[in-house]
Amino acid sequence: MKSFSIFFATSLFGHAALATKLYAASYAGFVTSLNFTQSNELSTLFQTTDCGSSPSWLMLDSPNSVLYCLDEAIDAPNGTISTLRTHPDGTLTKLAQLKTPAGPVMSAMYSAPGVQERKFFVAAHYSGSSVTTYSVNPVKGLFQHEQTFTYQMAAPGPVASRQDSPHPHGVVVDPTGRFVLVPDLGADVVRVFYVNPSTGLLEPIEPLAMTPGSGPRHGVFWTPRGSNSRSEDVYFYLVQELSNDLIGFRVAYSGNGISFRKIYEGSTYGNGSSPAGSKVAEIAISPENNHIVVSNRLDNTFGPKKDSFAVFRCADASGKKAEKVSFLGLYPAYGSSPRQFSIASTQTMVAVALESSQSVAVARWDKRSGAPGTLLGEMKLDGDIPSVVWDL
């Protein structure tokens, strides 16, 4: 696809202090800069096709003004990773692009003590059955390929339509920065890698096996508020798309090893059964550090095409002490198929990528309940919207 961009000049540029930017990815081929004002108005600042045909995931390095974009390139033999320079007026300038295995859907940054001048980038490739790594110059947004791990299965999994092959779907770095976890929806494992501190390269170690047919998708770590990165009080929470479950583990470290002890497993619908056709999407820890927030897609819990967020308690009110995980309830997701969501703790707001509604919603973040609150604004965009991130 040829490079294409649209710039929308608005009077909002004269009131930058009263506005906040977001970036949204669309399967129609656009990455869009949005402006959200204190009067709860959303408007388009800029659009570009520089990421590729099917942008699927956005990750912002705010200190370096670099936006990382994965192009899933649906039905194509290869995807891409691009870097875009962000600018105060919302415009985006392409810095670099690299061809990858098919279907990149999530990424994360990590560091290595022995390579101080560079960062590293790891991506999960759903349709490519792969995990790739790259070394990055974070200031210039330039990167080079380092590793590709490609996986195979002897036979399809229990849910053959979704588990015909390995499907790495998520990427998460542990609190110590020494391990990278990749939930594999197709193979029912969480792949675990040790970060070589001298080179930054990933070294595969024993994966975490999950229940057959569960479909692990995305995960997140929890540590006490104010703790150091090597705290002994570390938990890992994982959402499983095919079973619609949340599962929690107590994490332990030993030398260069990491182990997991299951401490919780339950439905993202509490004691109720999952609605037919529903599937869990994203998971995050609340800014207050005491709740787990999960998006449920295609459940119509609050009416036709009105899906839900599930909220669980995982710590005390201060966020400093872990508690037994408990389901607190379901909250409106403002539309259909909430995929990635981004909580702006300093603004007490949450932005939601509503894939099937083809829109971005912004809602108040309720600190007391640790859940999304009143809808503030919504904007329709072109195509299905899988990803949205704040630029604060």
XYZ file of C-alpha atoms in Angstrom:
392
model
C 0.000 0.000 0.000
C 1.293 3.451 -0.887
C 1.950 5.904 1.885
C -1.090 8.077 2.540
C -1.872 10.648 5.168
C -4.586 13.124 6.037
C -4.048 16.156 8.250
C -7.023 17.785 9.951
C -6.363 21.355 11.095
C -8.644 22.401 13.947
C -8.852 25.210 16.424
C -7.916 22.692 19.108
C -4.230 23.211 18.336
C -4.472 26.551 20.040
C -5.630 24.848 23.234
C -3.148 21.984 23.566
C -3.083 22.329 27.334
C -6.806 21.575 27.421
C -6.618 18.435 25.275
C -5.193 14.935 25.343
C -4.174 12.800 22.389
C -4.875 9.156 21.603
C -3.731 6.871 18.799
C -6.035 4.225 17.335
C -5.286 1.373 14.924
C -7.821 0.205 12.342
C -7.994 -2.940 10.237
C -9.003 -0.602 7.393
C -5.308 0.312 7.211
C -5.243 3.525 9.248
C -3.446 4.750 12.335
C -5.374 7.778 13.575
C -4.384 10.529 16.002
C -7.352 11.711 18.048
C -7.842 14.755 20.238
C -9.924 14.553 23.426
C -10.771 17.843 25.094
C -11.904 18.766 28.579
C -15.354 19.356 27.095
C -15.401 15.629 26.214
C -15.086 16.108 22.466
C -13.208 13.640 20.268
C -11.856 14.757 16.907
C -9.444 13.459 14.296
C -6.082 15.178 14.062
C -4.232 12.995 11.570
C -4.411 9.687 9.729
C -1.710 7.639 8.065
C -1.456 4.336 6.196
C 2.271 4.067 6.914
C 1.812 1.112 9.276
C 0.399 -1.236 6.619
C -2.859 -2.850 5.560
C -4.080 -4.214 8.942
C -2.633 -2.341 11.957
C -3.320 -4.558 14.964
C -1.328 -3.255 17.947
C 0.124 0.066 19.091
C 2.780 0.660 21.737
C 3.946 4.170 22.649
C 7.417 5.048 23.904
C 6.390 8.464 25.173
C 9.812 9.712 26.434
C 11.285 9.159 22.966
C 8.164 10.211 21.021
C 8.067 6.926 19.104
C 4.927 4.919 18.316
C 5.475 1.235 17.510
C 2.866 -0.287 15.213
C 2.320 -3.932 14.274
C 0.695 -4.696 10.937
C -1.070 -8.042 11.190
C -1.467 -7.977 7.381
C -4.455 -10.335 7.522
C -4.292 -13.107 4.885
C -0.856 -11.917 3.705
C 2.297 -14.092 3.941
C 4.146 -11.504 6.034
C 3.423 -8.735 8.510
C 5.459 -5.658 9.390
C 6.675 -3.666 12.376
C 6.863 0.098 11.924
C 8.023 3.023 14.017
C 6.365 6.431 13.739
C 7.619 9.688 15.233
C 4.901 11.455 17.211
C 4.571 15.239 17.150
C 2.745 17.662 19.469
C 0.202 18.557 16.765
C -0.785 14.896 16.318
C 1.049 14.257 13.070
C 3.025 11.034 12.649
C 6.205 10.605 10.618
C 7.412 7.199 9.485
C 10.866 6.266 10.785
C 11.390 2.612 9.895
C 9.575 -0.526 8.779
C 10.667 -4.154 8.766
C 9.015 -7.242 7.294
C 8.158 -9.957 9.839
C 6.564 -13.415 9.947
C 2.810 -13.370 9.416
C 0.327 -12.025 11.920
C 2.105 -9.904 14.578
C -0.536 -9.075 17.216
C 1.223 -7.887 20.407
C 4.630 -6.610 21.491
C 6.643 -5.495 24.504
C 9.952 -3.753 25.214
C 12.652 -5.089 27.510
C 16.252 -4.304 28.467
C 19.502 -6.167 29.107
C 22.062 -4.909 31.662
C 24.980 -5.731 29.358
C 23.600 -3.752 26.402
C 22.957 -0.340 27.918
C 22.876 1.568 24.641
C 19.966 -0.382 23.151
C 16.525 -1.689 24.040
C 14.908 -4.880 22.815
C 11.523 -5.581 21.318
C 9.623 -8.884 21.257
C 6.519 -9.664 19.172
C 3.989 -12.512 19.149
C 2.815 -13.694 15.713
C -0.611 -15.341 15.801
C -0.914 -16.675 12.244
C 2.852 -17.080 11.837
C 3.176 -19.411 14.876
C 6.254 -17.408 15.822
C 7.947 -15.166 18.345
C 10.473 -12.614 17.075
C 12.959 -10.285 18.766
C 14.673 -7.074 17.662
C 17.339 -4.750 19.025
C 16.243 -1.130 19.045
C 17.754 2.319 19.057
C 14.925 3.845 21.119
C 15.791 7.477 20.384
C 15.860 7.121 16.607
C 13.194 4.428 16.457
C 15.427 2.185 14.360
C 15.660 -1.555 14.897
C 17.115 -4.766 13.521
C 15.915 -8.355 13.614
C 17.660 -10.657 16.102
C 15.703 -13.924 16.567
C 12.768 -15.930 15.242
C 11.248 -18.862 17.133
C 8.748 -20.827 15.041
C 6.549 -23.548 16.541
C 4.640 -26.571 15.277
C 2.081 -29.008 16.691
C 1.753 -32.709 15.963
C -2.056 -32.448 15.898
C -4.740 -29.797 16.413
C -5.833 -28.948 19.932
C -9.271 -29.648 21.451
C -10.799 -26.569 19.782
C -9.644 -27.487 16.295
C -11.045 -24.399 14.577
C -8.829 -22.150 16.739
C -6.057 -24.577 17.664
C -5.005 -25.884 14.254
C -1.448 -24.709 14.976
C 0.450 -22.724 17.612
C -0.878 -19.172 17.896
C 1.296 -16.920 20.100
C -1.014 -14.080 21.082
C 0.416 -12.065 23.974
C 3.718 -10.772 25.313
C 4.500 -9.721 28.890
C 7.795 -9.007 30.674
C 8.103 -10.023 34.325
C 8.764 -7.388 37.042
C 12.467 -8.244 37.281
C 12.957 -7.790 33.535
C 14.656 -11.185 33.347
C 11.842 -13.211 31.792
C 9.452 -12.831 28.863
C 6.160 -14.755 28.762
C 4.191 -15.451 25.566
C 0.697 -16.972 25.928
C 0.075 -19.350 23.006
C -3.648 -19.707 22.304
C -3.212 -22.575 19.843
C -0.832 -24.736 21.864
C -2.355 -24.177 25.347
C 0.955 -23.130 26.866
C 2.600 -19.960 28.077
C 6.033 -19.919 26.473
C 8.734 -18.708 28.860
C 12.047 -17.119 27.892
C 15.052 -16.060 29.948
C 16.640 -12.751 28.915
C 20.390 -13.201 28.486
C 21.742 -10.203 30.453
C 24.872 -9.923 28.317
C 23.277 -10.037 24.862
C 19.571 -9.316 25.311
C 18.716 -12.463 23.362
C 15.911 -14.715 24.582
C 16.630 -18.255 25.746
C 13.623 -20.636 25.843
C 13.009 -22.471 29.113
C 10.265 -24.844 30.275
C 6.840 -23.512 29.221
C 3.870 -23.229 31.558
C 1.291 -25.830 30.494
C -2.372 -24.819 30.590
C -5.613 -26.838 30.488
C -6.187 -28.283 26.991
C -8.682 -26.172 25.064
C -8.364 -23.127 27.337
C -6.610 -20.869 24.798
C -4.273 -18.574 26.816
C -4.360 -15.073 25.308
C -2.903 -12.188 27.397
C -1.317 -11.854 30.821
C -0.214 -9.282 33.383
C 1.993 -9.261 36.493
C 1.075 -7.779 39.874
C 3.510 -6.628 42.585
C 2.792 -4.568 45.725
C 2.692 -0.811 45.224
C 6.047 0.690 46.156
C 7.890 -2.639 46.026
C 11.193 -3.105 44.246
C 11.323 -5.148 41.047
C 12.657 -8.201 42.863
C 9.866 -8.361 45.398
C 9.026 -11.851 46.592
C 5.343 -10.945 46.373
C 4.788 -11.425 42.621
C 1.655 -12.745 40.919
C 0.873 -13.527 37.275
C -2.696 -13.304 35.958
C -3.748 -14.772 32.628
C -6.947 -14.608 30.589
C -7.892 -17.603 28.448
C -9.942 -16.831 25.365
C -11.457 -20.223 24.618
C -12.601 -20.999 28.162
C -13.302 -17.371 29.226
C -11.351 -17.892 32.431
C -9.038 -15.801 34.571
C -6.250 -17.811 36.158
C -3.756 -16.568 38.752
C -0.332 -17.825 39.797
C 2.054 -17.059 42.635
C 5.491 -16.530 41.093
C 8.758 -17.725 42.599
C 12.329 -17.157 41.472
C 15.355 -19.385 41.898
C 18.647 -18.326 40.347
C 17.913 -17.918 36.655
C 14.648 -19.829 36.932
C 11.016 -18.877 37.398
C 8.134 -21.053 38.613
C 4.367 -20.708 38.927
C 1.905 -22.019 41.527
C -1.778 -21.706 40.655
C -3.763 -19.804 43.277
C -6.964 -18.910 41.409
C -9.144 -19.968 38.488
C -12.576 -18.652 37.649
C -14.877 -17.448 34.902
C -14.786 -13.845 33.690
C -18.532 -13.952 34.355
C -18.234 -14.829 38.037
C -20.584 -17.661 38.964
C -22.472 -17.338 35.688
C -21.765 -19.205 32.478
C -20.186 -17.531 29.472
C -22.716 -16.302 26.905
C -22.578 -18.221 23.635
C -19.989 -16.762 21.263
C -18.331 -14.566 23.878
C -14.562 -14.423 24.247
C -12.252 -12.616 26.610
C -9.785 -10.097 25.173
C -7.546 -7.839 27.278
C -6.365 -7.759 30.889
C -4.871 -4.958 33.010
C -4.146 -4.027 36.606
C -6.045 -0.937 37.755
C -4.004 2.241 38.425
C -4.884 1.814 42.104
C -3.050 -1.551 41.920
C -5.848 -3.444 43.624
C -8.116 -4.673 40.817
C -7.828 -6.819 37.712
C -9.795 -5.480 34.736
C -10.755 -7.762 31.830
C -12.648 -7.006 28.615
C -15.287 -9.493 27.441
C -16.225 -9.470 23.746
C -19.500 -10.340 22.033
C -21.411 -11.179 25.220
C -24.225 -8.595 24.834
C -24.443 -8.422 28.623
C -25.887 -4.889 28.616
C -28.022 -5.255 25.488
C -27.464 -5.943 21.792
C -23.879 -5.070 20.841
C -23.198 -3.822 24.362
C -20.452 -5.939 25.908
C -18.770 -5.939 29.304
C -15.747 -5.434 31.499
C -15.165 -7.904 34.327
C -13.526 -6.580 37.492
C -11.778 -8.671 40.163
C -10.243 -7.640 43.474
C -6.637 -8.808 43.887
C -5.202 -6.570 46.653
C -6.188 -4.353 49.570
C -7.314 -0.750 49.071
C -3.742 0.542 49.282
C -2.513 -1.834 46.590
C 0.311 -2.932 48.857
C -0.953 -6.307 50.033
C -2.204 -9.131 47.847
C -5.607 -10.573 48.705
C -7.533 -13.603 47.570
C -8.884 -12.939 44.082
C -12.629 -12.280 44.049
C -15.050 -11.415 41.262
C -16.695 -8.001 41.821
C -19.005 -7.727 38.847
C -19.587 -6.739 35.224
C -19.563 -3.168 33.900
C -20.600 -1.697 30.523
C -17.951 -1.599 27.791
C -19.814 1.062 25.719
C -20.087 -1.045 22.570
C -19.300 -4.288 20.804
C -16.104 -6.301 21.077
C -13.903 -4.245 23.437
C -10.389 -5.304 22.568
C -7.385 -3.321 23.817
C -8.114 -0.652 26.433
C -5.824 1.951 27.917
C -6.259 3.491 31.380
C -4.922 7.032 31.862
C -4.362 7.106 35.599
C -3.320 10.763 35.718
C -6.513 11.769 33.890
C -8.806 9.178 35.546
C -10.043 8.043 32.144
C -10.050 4.850 30.108
C -9.993 4.596 26.312
C -11.525 1.503 24.713
C -10.964 0.078 21.237
C -14.404 -1.213 20.234
C -13.489 -3.501 17.380
C -16.932 -4.457 16.059
C -18.504 -1.069 16.840
C -15.676 0.444 14.775
C -15.197 3.196 17.312
C -13.111 4.528 20.181
C -14.860 5.283 23.480
C -13.515 7.379 26.352
C -15.026 6.930 29.813
C -14.417 8.162 33.306
C -12.251 5.848 35.425
C -13.885 5.220 38.799
C -11.080 4.934 41.358
C -13.411 3.718 44.092
C -14.791 0.741 42.198
C -11.623 0.205 40.147
C -13.753 -0.003 37.031
C -14.856 2.017 33.994
C -17.507 4.606 34.832
C -19.551 7.183 32.923
C -19.111 7.361 29.155
C -17.567 10.718 28.224
C -17.225 10.523 24.461
C -17.157 8.184 21.477
C -16.067 8.475 17.862
C -16.691 6.237 14.868
C -13.685 5.443 12.698
C -13.093 3.546 9.463
C -12.866 -0.230 9.898
C -12.614 -2.513 12.937
C -10.598 -0.979 15.794
C -8.300 -3.432 17.655
C -6.023 -1.010 19.523
C -5.961 2.407 21.217
C -3.345 4.080 23.447
C -3.079 7.423 25.239
C -0.372 10.017 24.616
C -0.281 11.974 27.874
